[in-house]
Coordinates of C-alpha atoms in Angstrom, one line a residue:
M1 CA 21.2 -42.6 24.1
D2 CA 21.7 -46.4 23.3
N3 CA 18.3 -46.9 24.4
L4 CA 17.1 -44.7 21.6
S5 CA 19.1 -46.8 19.0
D6 CA 17.4 -50.0 20.3
T7 CA 14.0 -48.1 20.2
L8 CA 14.5 -47.0 16.6
K9 CA 15.6 -50.7 15.6
K10 CA 12.5 -52.2 17.4
L11 CA 10.4 -49.6 15.9
K12 CA 11.5 -50.5 12.4
I13 CA 10.4 -54.1 13.0
T14 CA 7.0 -53.3 14.8
A15 CA 6.2 -50.6 12.2
V16 CA 6.4 -53.3 9.5
D17 CA 4.5 -56.0 11.2
K18 CA 2.2 -53.4 13.1
T19 CA 2.4 -55.1 16.6
E20 CA 0.0 -52.6 18.3
D21 CA 1.5 -52.6 22.0
S22 CA 5.1 -52.6 21.0
L23 CA 4.6 -49.9 18.6
E24 CA 2.8 -47.7 21.2
G25 CA 5.7 -48.3 23.5
C26 CA 8.4 -47.4 20.9
L27 CA 6.6 -44.2 19.9
D28 CA 6.2 -43.1 23.6
C29 CA 10.0 -43.7 24.2
L30 CA 10.7 -41.5 21.0
L31 CA 8.6 -38.8 22.3
Q32 CA 10.3 -38.8 25.7
A33 CA 13.7 -38.7 23.9
L34 CA 12.5 -35.8 21.7
A35 CA 11.4 -33.9 24.9
Q36 CA 14.8 -34.4 26.6
N37 CA 17.0 -33.5 23.5
N38 CA 15.1 -32.7 20.3
M39 CA 17.8 -32.0 18.0
E40 CA 20.2 -35.0 18.8
T41 CA 17.0 -37.3 18.8
S42 CA 15.8 -35.9 15.4
E43 CA 19.4 -36.4 13.9
K44 CA 19.2 -40.2 14.9
I45 CA 15.7 -40.3 13.6
Q46 CA 16.8 -39.0 10.3
A47 CA 19.8 -41.4 10.1
S48 CA 17.8 -44.4 11.0
G49 CA 15.6 -44.0 7.8
I50 CA 12.4 -44.4 10.0
L51 CA 10.7 -41.3 8.6
Q52 CA 10.0 -43.4 5.4
L53 CA 7.9 -45.8 7.6
F54 CA 5.8 -43.1 9.2
A55 CA 3.7 -42.6 6.1
S56 CA 2.2 -46.1 6.5
L57 CA 1.4 -45.2 10.3
L58 CA -0.7 -42.1 9.3
T59 CA -3.6 -43.9 7.8
P60 CA -7.1 -43.3 9.2
Q61 CA -7.2 -46.9 10.6
S62 CA -4.0 -46.6 12.4
S63 CA -4.4 -46.5 16.1
C64 CA -1.2 -44.6 16.8
K65 CA -1.7 -41.9 14.1
A66 CA -1.8 -39.1 16.8
K67 CA 1.4 -40.0 18.2
V68 CA 3.3 -40.4 14.9
A69 CA 1.9 -36.8 13.9
N70 CA 3.2 -35.5 17.2
I71 CA 6.7 -37.0 16.6
I72 CA 6.7 -35.4 13.2
A73 CA 5.6 -32.1 14.8
E74 CA 8.5 -32.2 17.2
V75 CA 11.3 -33.2 14.6
A76 CA 10.0 -30.6 12.1
K77 CA 10.7 -28.0 14.7
N78 CA 14.3 -28.5 13.4
E79 CA 14.9 -26.7 10.0
F80 CA 17.2 -29.5 8.8
M81 CA 14.3 -32.1 9.2
R82 CA 11.7 -30.4 7.1
I83 CA 12.9 -31.4 3.6
P84 CA 13.5 -35.2 4.8
C85 CA 9.7 -35.2 6.1
V86 CA 8.6 -33.9 2.6
D87 CA 10.9 -36.5 0.8
A88 CA 9.6 -39.2 3.1
G89 CA 6.0 -38.5 1.6
L90 CA 4.4 -37.4 4.9
I91 CA 2.5 -34.3 3.6
S92 CA -0.2 -36.1 1.8
P93 CA -1.2 -38.6 4.6
L94 CA -1.2 -35.7 7.1
V95 CA -3.6 -33.6 4.9
Q96 CA -5.8 -36.7 4.7
L97 CA -6.0 -36.8 8.5
L98 CA -7.4 -33.2 8.8
N99 CA -10.7 -34.9 8.1
S100 CA -10.5 -36.9 11.2
K101 CA -13.1 -36.5 13.9
D102 CA -10.6 -37.1 16.8
Q103 CA -9.4 -33.8 18.4
E104 CA -5.9 -34.9 19.4
V105 CA -5.2 -36.3 15.9
L106 CA -6.3 -33.0 14.4
L107 CA -4.2 -30.9 16.8
Q108 CA -1.0 -33.1 16.2
T109 CA -1.6 -33.2 12.5
G110 CA -2.1 -29.4 12.2
R111 CA 1.1 -29.0 14.2
A112 CA 3.0 -31.3 12.1
L113 CA 2.0 -29.6 8.8
G114 CA 2.6 -26.3 10.3
N115 CA 6.1 -27.1 11.3
I116 CA 7.0 -28.8 8.2
C117 CA 5.8 -25.9 5.9
Y118 CA 7.1 -23.2 8.3
D119 CA 8.8 -20.5 6.4
S120 CA 8.5 -22.2 3.0
H121 CA 6.2 -20.4 0.6
S122 CA 6.3 -23.3 -1.9
L123 CA 5.2 -25.8 0.6
Q124 CA 2.4 -23.6 2.0
A125 CA 1.3 -23.1 -1.7
Q126 CA 1.3 -26.9 -2.1
L127 CA -1.0 -27.2 1.1
I128 CA -3.2 -24.6 -0.4
N129 CA -3.5 -26.5 -3.8
M130 CA -4.4 -29.5 -1.7
G131 CA -7.4 -27.7 -0.4
V132 CA -6.4 -27.4 3.4
I133 CA -8.1 -23.9 3.8
P134 CA -11.7 -24.9 3.5
T135 CA -10.9 -28.0 5.7
L136 CA -9.3 -25.8 8.4
V137 CA -12.1 -23.2 8.3
K138 CA -14.7 -25.9 8.9
L139 CA -12.6 -27.3 11.8
L140 CA -12.6 -23.8 13.4
G141 CA -16.2 -23.7 13.2
I142 CA -16.7 -27.2 14.7
H143 CA -14.1 -27.1 17.4
C144 CA -14.2 -23.5 18.4
Q145 CA -14.6 -24.7 22.1
N146 CA -11.1 -26.4 22.0
A147 CA -8.6 -23.6 22.7
A148 CA -5.7 -25.8 21.5
L149 CA -7.2 -26.6 18.1
T150 CA -8.5 -23.0 17.6
E151 CA -4.9 -21.8 18.1
M152 CA -3.6 -24.2 15.7
C153 CA -6.0 -23.2 13.1
L154 CA -5.2 -19.5 13.7
V155 CA -1.5 -20.1 13.4
A156 CA -2.1 -21.9 10.0
F157 CA -4.3 -19.1 8.8
G158 CA -1.8 -16.6 9.7
N159 CA 0.9 -18.4 7.7
L160 CA -1.2 -19.2 4.7
A161 CA -2.9 -15.7 4.5
E162 CA 0.5 -14.3 3.6
L163 CA 0.1 -15.9 0.2
E164 CA -1.6 -14.3 -2.6
S165 CA -2.9 -17.6 -3.8
S166 CA -4.7 -18.1 -0.6
K167 CA -7.0 -15.1 -0.6
E168 CA -9.3 -16.4 -3.2
Q169 CA -9.7 -19.8 -1.3
F170 CA -10.4 -17.8 1.9
A171 CA -12.8 -15.7 0.1
S172 CA -15.0 -18.7 -0.8
T173 CA -15.3 -20.0 2.9
N174 CA -17.1 -18.4 5.7
I175 CA -13.7 -17.4 7.4
A176 CA -14.9 -13.9 8.0
E177 CA -18.0 -15.0 10.0
E178 CA -15.9 -17.6 12.0
L179 CA -13.1 -15.1 12.9
V180 CA -15.6 -12.5 13.9
K181 CA -17.5 -15.0 16.1
L182 CA -14.3 -16.0 17.7
F183 CA -13.1 -12.5 18.1
K184 CA -16.3 -11.4 20.0
K185 CA -15.8 -14.3 22.5
Q186 CA -12.1 -13.4 23.3
I187 CA -11.3 -11.4 26.3
E188 CA -7.6 -12.3 26.5
H189 CA -5.3 -9.8 24.9
D190 CA -2.9 -12.5 23.4
K191 CA -5.8 -14.3 21.7
R192 CA -7.2 -11.1 20.2
E193 CA -3.7 -10.4 19.0
M194 CA -3.6 -14.0 17.3
I195 CA -6.8 -13.1 15.5
F196 CA -5.8 -9.7 14.5
E197 CA -2.6 -11.3 13.0
V198 CA -5.0 -13.4 10.7
L199 CA -7.4 -10.5 9.9
A200 CA -4.7 -8.0 8.8
P201 CA -3.5 -10.1 5.7
L202 CA -6.8 -11.3 4.9
A203 CA -8.3 -7.7 5.0
E204 CA -6.0 -6.8 2.1
N205 CA -8.4 -8.8 -0.2
D206 CA -11.4 -6.7 -1.3
A207 CA -14.0 -9.5 -1.2
I208 CA -12.9 -10.6 2.3
K209 CA -13.0 -6.8 3.3
L210 CA -16.7 -6.7 2.4
Q211 CA -17.4 -10.2 4.1
L212 CA -15.7 -8.9 7.4
V213 CA -17.8 -5.7 7.3
E214 CA -20.9 -7.7 6.8
A215 CA -19.9 -10.2 9.6
G216 CA -19.7 -7.3 12.1
L217 CA -16.0 -6.6 12.5
V218 CA -16.4 -2.9 12.4
E219 CA -18.6 -2.9 15.4
C220 CA -16.2 -5.0 17.3
L221 CA -13.3 -2.6 16.5
L222 CA -15.3 0.3 17.4
E223 CA -16.0 -1.3 20.9
I224 CA -12.4 -1.9 21.3
V225 CA -11.4 1.7 20.5
Q226 CA -14.1 2.8 23.0
Q227 CA -12.8 0.6 25.7
K228 CA -9.1 1.3 25.2
V229 CA -8.9 4.8 24.4
D230 CA -8.2 6.3 27.8
S231 CA -6.0 3.4 29.0
D232 CA -2.3 3.8 29.4
K233 CA -1.6 0.1 29.8
E234 CA 0.7 -1.0 26.9
D235 CA -1.5 -4.0 25.8
D236 CA -4.5 -1.6 25.5
I237 CA -2.5 0.8 23.5
T238 CA -1.2 -1.8 21.2
E239 CA -4.8 -3.1 20.7
L240 CA -6.2 0.4 20.1
K241 CA -3.6 0.9 17.3
T242 CA -4.2 -2.6 15.8
G243 CA -8.0 -2.1 15.9
S244 CA -8.0 1.4 14.4
D245 CA -5.4 0.4 11.7
L246 CA -7.6 -2.5 10.7
M247 CA -10.6 -0.3 10.6
V248 CA -8.7 2.0 8.1
L249 CA -7.7 -1.0 6.0
L250 CA -11.3 -2.2 5.7
L251 CA -12.1 1.2 4.1
L252 CA -9.8 0.6 1.3
G253 CA -12.2 -1.6 -0.6
D254 CA -14.5 0.4 -2.7
E255 CA -17.6 -1.6 -1.8
S256 CA -16.8 -2.1 2.0
M257 CA -16.1 1.7 2.2
Q258 CA -19.4 2.7 0.6
K259 CA -21.3 0.2 2.9
L260 CA -19.9 2.0 6.0
F261 CA -20.3 5.5 4.5
E262 CA -24.1 5.0 4.1
G263 CA -24.4 8.3 2.4
G264 CA -22.7 10.1 5.3
K265 CA -25.4 9.1 7.6
G266 CA -23.8 6.0 8.8
G267 CA -23.0 5.2 12.4
V268 CA -19.5 4.1 11.5
F269 CA -18.7 7.2 9.6
Q270 CA -20.1 9.4 12.4
R271 CA -18.0 7.6 15.1
V272 CA -14.8 8.0 12.8
L273 CA -15.5 11.7 12.6
S274 CA -15.5 11.9 16.4
W275 CA -11.9 10.5 16.4
I276 CA -10.5 13.6 14.5
P277 CA -11.0 16.2 17.5
S278 CA -9.8 13.4 20.1
N279 CA -6.6 13.9 22.1
N280 CA -5.3 10.6 21.3
H281 CA -2.6 10.7 18.4
Q282 CA -3.5 7.1 17.3
L283 CA -7.1 8.0 16.9
Q284 CA -6.5 11.3 15.1
L285 CA -4.3 9.4 12.7
A286 CA -6.8 6.8 12.0
G287 CA -9.7 9.2 11.9
A288 CA -7.8 11.3 9.2
L289 CA -6.9 8.2 7.2
A290 CA -10.5 6.9 7.3
I291 CA -11.8 10.3 5.9
A292 CA -9.0 10.1 3.2
N293 CA -10.4 6.7 2.3
F294 CA -14.1 7.8 2.4
A295 CA -13.0 10.6 0.1
R296 CA -12.3 8.2 -2.8
N297 CA -15.4 9.2 -4.7
D298 CA -16.8 12.6 -5.7
G299 CA -20.3 12.1 -4.1
N300 CA -18.7 11.3 -0.7
C301 CA -16.1 14.3 -1.0
I302 CA -19.0 16.7 -1.9
H303 CA -21.1 15.6 1.1
M304 CA -18.2 15.7 3.6
V305 CA -17.2 19.2 2.6
D306 CA -20.7 20.4 2.7
N307 CA -21.0 19.0 6.3
G308 CA -17.8 20.7 7.8
I309 CA -15.2 18.0 7.5
V310 CA -12.5 20.7 6.2
E311 CA -12.8 22.7 9.4
K312 CA -12.3 19.7 11.5
L313 CA -9.2 18.7 9.5
M314 CA -7.7 22.2 9.6
D315 CA -8.2 22.4 13.3
L316 CA -6.4 18.9 13.5
L317 CA -3.5 20.4 11.4
D318 CA -3.4 23.5 13.5
R319 CA -2.7 21.2 16.6
H320 CA 0.4 19.7 14.8
V321 CA 2.1 22.6 13.3
E322 CA 4.8 23.0 16.0
D323 CA 6.8 19.8 16.5
G324 CA 3.6 18.0 15.4
N325 CA 3.1 14.3 14.7
V326 CA 4.4 13.6 11.2
T327 CA 2.0 10.7 10.5
V328 CA -1.0 12.9 11.7
Q329 CA 0.2 15.6 9.4
H330 CA 0.5 13.4 6.5
A331 CA -2.9 11.7 7.0
A332 CA -4.8 15.0 7.3
L333 CA -3.1 16.5 4.3
S334 CA -4.1 13.1 2.3
A335 CA -7.7 13.7 3.4
L336 CA -7.6 17.4 2.2
R337 CA -5.8 16.5 -1.0
N338 CA -8.7 13.8 -2.0
L339 CA -11.5 16.2 -0.8
A340 CA -10.2 18.9 -3.1
I341 CA -10.5 16.6 -6.4
P342 CA -14.3 17.4 -7.2
V343 CA -14.4 20.8 -8.9
I344 CA -17.2 22.1 -6.8
N345 CA -15.1 21.6 -3.8
K346 CA -12.3 23.7 -4.7
A347 CA -13.7 27.2 -4.2
K348 CA -15.5 26.1 -1.0
M349 CA -12.2 24.9 0.5
L350 CA -10.1 27.8 -0.9
S351 CA -12.6 30.2 0.9
A352 CA -12.4 28.1 4.0
G353 CA -8.7 28.9 4.3
V354 CA -7.3 25.6 3.4
T355 CA -4.1 27.0 1.4
E356 CA -3.3 29.1 4.5
A357 CA -3.6 25.9 6.7
V358 CA -1.4 23.9 4.3
L359 CA 1.3 26.6 3.8
K360 CA 2.1 26.4 7.5
F361 CA 3.9 23.2 6.8
L362 CA 6.2 24.8 4.2
K363 CA 9.1 24.3 6.5
S364 CA 8.5 20.7 7.0
E365 CA 11.7 18.5 6.4
M366 CA 9.6 15.4 6.1
P367 CA 9.2 14.2 2.4
P368 CA 6.0 12.4 3.1
V369 CA 4.5 15.6 4.5
Q370 CA 6.2 17.7 1.7
F371 CA 4.7 15.4 -1.0
K372 CA 1.1 15.6 0.3
L373 CA 1.3 19.4 0.8
L374 CA 2.2 19.8 -2.8
G375 CA -0.4 17.4 -4.0
T376 CA -3.2 19.3 -1.9
L377 CA -2.1 22.7 -3.3
R378 CA -2.0 21.4 -6.9
M379 CA -5.5 20.0 -6.5
L380 CA -6.8 23.2 -5.0
I381 CA -5.6 25.6 -7.7
D382 CA -6.7 23.4 -10.6
A383 CA -8.8 25.8 -13.0
Q384 CA -8.8 28.5 -10.1
A385 CA -7.1 31.3 -11.6
E386 CA -7.2 33.7 -8.6
A387 CA -5.9 31.1 -6.1
A388 CA -3.1 30.2 -8.7
E389 CA -2.1 33.8 -9.0
Q390 CA -2.1 34.3 -5.2
L391 CA 0.1 31.3 -4.5
G392 CA 2.3 31.9 -7.6
K393 CA 3.2 35.4 -6.3
N394 CA 4.1 34.0 -2.8
V395 CA 7.9 34.2 -3.1
K396 CA 8.4 31.9 0.0
L397 CA 6.4 29.1 -1.7
V398 CA 8.1 29.5 -5.0
E399 CA 11.6 29.4 -3.5
R400 CA 10.7 26.3 -1.6
L401 CA 9.3 24.7 -4.7
V402 CA 12.5 25.4 -6.6
E403 CA 14.5 24.0 -3.7
W404 CA 12.3 20.8 -3.8
C405 CA 12.7 20.4 -7.5
E406 CA 16.3 19.4 -6.7
A407 CA 15.2 16.7 -4.2
K408 CA 17.0 14.0 -6.0
D409 CA 16.6 11.5 -3.1
H410 CA 12.8 12.0 -3.2
A411 CA 11.4 11.4 -6.7
G412 CA 7.9 11.9 -5.5
V413 CA 8.6 15.4 -3.9
M414 CA 10.7 16.4 -6.9
G415 CA 8.0 15.5 -9.4
E416 CA 5.1 17.2 -7.4
S417 CA 7.1 20.3 -7.1
N418 CA 7.8 20.6 -10.8
R419 CA 4.0 19.8 -11.4
L420 CA 2.9 22.5 -9.0
L421 CA 5.3 25.1 -10.5
S422 CA 3.9 24.4 -14.0
A423 CA 0.3 24.4 -12.6
L424 CA 0.9 28.0 -11.0
I425 CA 1.6 29.2 -14.4
R426 CA -1.0 27.2 -16.3
H427 CA -3.9 28.0 -14.1
S428 CA -3.0 31.7 -13.4
K429 CA -1.8 32.7 -16.9
S430 CA -0.2 35.7 -14.8
K431 CA 2.8 37.7 -15.8
D432 CA 3.5 38.3 -12.2
V433 CA 3.6 34.6 -11.4
I434 CA 6.0 33.9 -14.3
K435 CA 8.3 36.9 -13.1
T436 CA 8.4 35.3 -9.6
I437 CA 9.2 32.0 -11.0
V438 CA 12.0 33.3 -13.2
Q439 CA 13.5 35.4 -10.2
S440 CA 13.4 32.3 -8.0
G441 CA 15.2 30.3 -10.7
G442 CA 12.4 27.9 -11.5
I443 CA 12.7 28.1 -15.4
K444 CA 15.5 25.4 -15.5
H445 CA 13.3 22.9 -13.6
L446 CA 10.3 23.4 -16.1
V447 CA 12.6 22.9 -19.1
T448 CA 14.1 19.6 -17.4
M449 CA 10.5 18.6 -16.7
A450 CA 9.9 18.6 -20.5
T451 CA 12.2 15.5 -20.7
S452 CA 10.3 13.5 -17.9
E453 CA 9.6 10.0 -18.7
H454 CA 5.9 10.8 -17.9
V455 CA 4.1 12.1 -21.0
I456 CA 1.7 14.1 -18.5
M457 CA 4.4 15.8 -16.9
Q458 CA 6.2 16.6 -20.2
N459 CA 3.1 18.2 -21.5
E460 CA 2.3 20.1 -18.5
A461 CA 5.9 21.6 -18.8
L462 CA 5.7 22.4 -22.4
V463 CA 2.3 24.2 -21.9
A464 CA 3.8 26.2 -19.0
L465 CA 6.8 27.1 -21.1
A466 CA 4.6 28.1 -24.1
L467 CA 2.8 30.5 -21.7
I468 CA 6.0 31.9 -20.5
A469 CA 7.2 32.4 -24.1
A470 CA 3.8 34.2 -25.1
L471 CA 3.6 36.4 -21.9
E472 CA 7.1 37.2 -20.5
L473 CA 9.7 36.0 -23.1
G474 CA 12.0 38.9 -22.6
T475 CA 12.3 38.2 -18.8
A476 CA 12.7 34.4 -19.3
E477 CA 15.0 34.2 -22.4
K478 CA 18.4 34.1 -20.7
D479 CA 17.1 31.2 -18.6
L480 CA 15.5 29.5 -21.4
E481 CA 18.8 29.7 -23.4
S482 CA 21.0 28.5 -20.5
A483 CA 18.6 25.5 -19.8
K484 CA 19.2 24.5 -23.7
L485 CA 15.2 24.5 -24.2
V486 CA 15.8 24.6 -28.1
Q487 CA 18.0 21.6 -28.2
I488 CA 15.4 19.7 -25.9
L489 CA 12.7 20.7 -28.4
H490 CA 14.7 19.6 -31.4
R491 CA 15.3 16.2 -29.6
L492 CA 11.5 15.9 -28.8
L493 CA 10.5 16.6 -32.4
A494 CA 13.1 14.3 -33.9
D495 CA 12.4 11.4 -31.6
E496 CA 9.8 9.0 -33.0
R497 CA 8.7 7.7 -29.7
S498 CA 7.5 11.2 -28.6
A499 CA 3.7 11.2 -28.1
P500 CA 1.5 13.3 -30.7
E501 CA 0.7 16.0 -28.0
I502 CA 4.4 16.4 -27.2
K503 CA 5.2 17.0 -30.9
Y504 CA 2.3 19.4 -31.1
N505 CA 3.2 21.4 -28.1
S506 CA 6.8 21.6 -29.0
M507 CA 6.0 23.1 -32.3
V508 CA 3.7 25.7 -30.6
L509 CA 6.5 26.5 -28.3
I510 CA 9.1 26.9 -31.1
C511 CA 6.8 29.3 -32.8
A512 CA 6.6 31.2 -29.6
L513 CA 10.3 31.5 -29.0
M514 CA 10.8 33.2 -32.4
G515 CA 10.3 36.5 -30.7
S516 CA 13.6 36.2 -29.0
E517 CA 16.7 37.2 -31.0
C518 CA 19.1 34.7 -29.4
L519 CA 16.6 31.8 -29.3
H520 CA 15.5 32.5 -32.9
K521 CA 19.2 32.1 -33.9
E522 CA 19.3 28.8 -32.1
V523 CA 16.3 27.5 -33.9
Q524 CA 17.9 28.5 -37.3
D525 CA 21.2 26.9 -36.4
L526 CA 19.6 23.5 -35.5
A527 CA 17.9 23.1 -38.9
F528 CA 14.3 22.6 -37.4
L529 CA 12.8 22.8 -40.9
D530 CA 13.9 19.2 -41.8
V531 CA 12.4 17.9 -38.7
V532 CA 9.2 19.8 -39.0
S533 CA 8.6 19.1 -42.7
K534 CA 8.7 15.4 -42.0
L535 CA 5.8 15.8 -39.5
R536 CA 3.5 17.4 -42.1
S537 CA 2.5 13.7 -43.0
H538 CA 2.0 12.6 -39.4
E539 CA -0.9 10.5 -38.8
N540 CA -2.3 12.7 -36.1
K541 CA -4.2 15.7 -37.8
S542 CA -3.4 18.2 -35.3
V543 CA 0.4 17.4 -35.5
A544 CA 0.4 17.5 -39.3
Q545 CA -1.5 20.9 -39.2
Q546 CA 0.7 22.4 -36.6
A547 CA 3.7 21.1 -38.7
S548 CA 2.5 23.0 -41.7
L549 CA 2.0 26.3 -39.7
T550 CA 5.2 25.9 -38.0
E551 CA 7.1 25.3 -41.3
Q552 CA 5.4 28.4 -42.8
R553 CA 6.7 30.5 -39.8
L554 CA 10.2 29.1 -39.8
T555 CA 10.3 29.9 -43.7
V556 CA 9.1 33.3 -43.4
E557 CA 11.4 34.0 -40.4
S558 CA 14.6 32.5 -41.9

């Protein structure tokens, strides 16, 4: 290692007077030392202060710039050397060298920048601000025959694409075209994986999604799926998963999704449909998720339901009832939920037997499946009185809903259960449904729902409670009393932050509760008149009018 000290001293002198031969010799010695013991050599380089001289050796005119960049790339493999490289002002001259025509200079410069900025979002953001993305994309196009340079660009893209600030710059280049061109030429699994690792973060951006679709990525992905679907080799299974996942990601953009749907006549849409009856779980999953994404606008939903997609999804669900694949269950239910949103589809889906298919999963212990199951049922019964009544009288379902209303660990499941309970009453307006919910202990949950932080849920609860009070007050009064409904209504009316519709529906409900002796007494004891009379001058006309009516009712009944 004494040789190293001598080399560093000599390098200091030659770096200043730039004696070419001696300089080259010193740099070769350094590279050799780094190859033998990277960490120890790096420590000595840092201690010698030589890093500060490297910036002057990275000029386009310098004949040893490739070797200097190589040394920087090697020392920056060590985390402790990265900040010293930044402090020595090496980033800016390295970025300048990315405009070089020399492939070795480009390779070592890319490695050096990659290693210095590895794992540092702030340094990567600095590179993005210095405009490296368009430069690297251009390099990829020019040097696509050079495997090492191509790999360097892909590694850089993979790191930079993680940053949100990079997406706009990438979108303004022809990165999509270059990556798809490169992808088509790759036969090796490892190289394809590298490209996938760049495509996935880039495809999160809607503009780039569309560019990738237009550049023909989807056709490549469909081909991969076709080639790998029957293979049991680990690499092929990985590639099938990555390819089909990426396909689903491309469908998350509205424009790219519509482009691929092509009015339901598109070849891509047809191929995706053929995945659903497949025996491969990964393809079933991707197919169901793709349908859920295609079902993000009403026109597509109506077309798909008219063309038999519901039966295909129900068959798929049927195959996964016993010990099924949870991700497939979740995806198929997501698709059915989205398809049930347009009004015209609800009756068709109900008569196709979707509720029966969905109810088979009532025993599921998986919160994601529970969540989608609830959402699907809630969409299906919206304004469908008969279906709401049928489901609302299903004791097993109602008991499960009441159980899930207490799923404190899963806020989504808890919220959806409450919303479905309320929806069963609001859409059926049925005494039998209310009786079933009272008997199953559901009233207290609807009262709690009226205190939700979401106005829409508060409102749904209040409307359901008003229907209970109007249709079955005698059956429900004990539960309403023990759930402290009257105190809650008093709080909602007195709270200035309550939305106008909450105040309005709370007063409607107060009037309906007057038919119960015990609840009527609570209303009198709580001095509702004061709160209500203040609301007569409320800026919302409906609230003001309802306040006058409620005040009259309270005065007459007092």
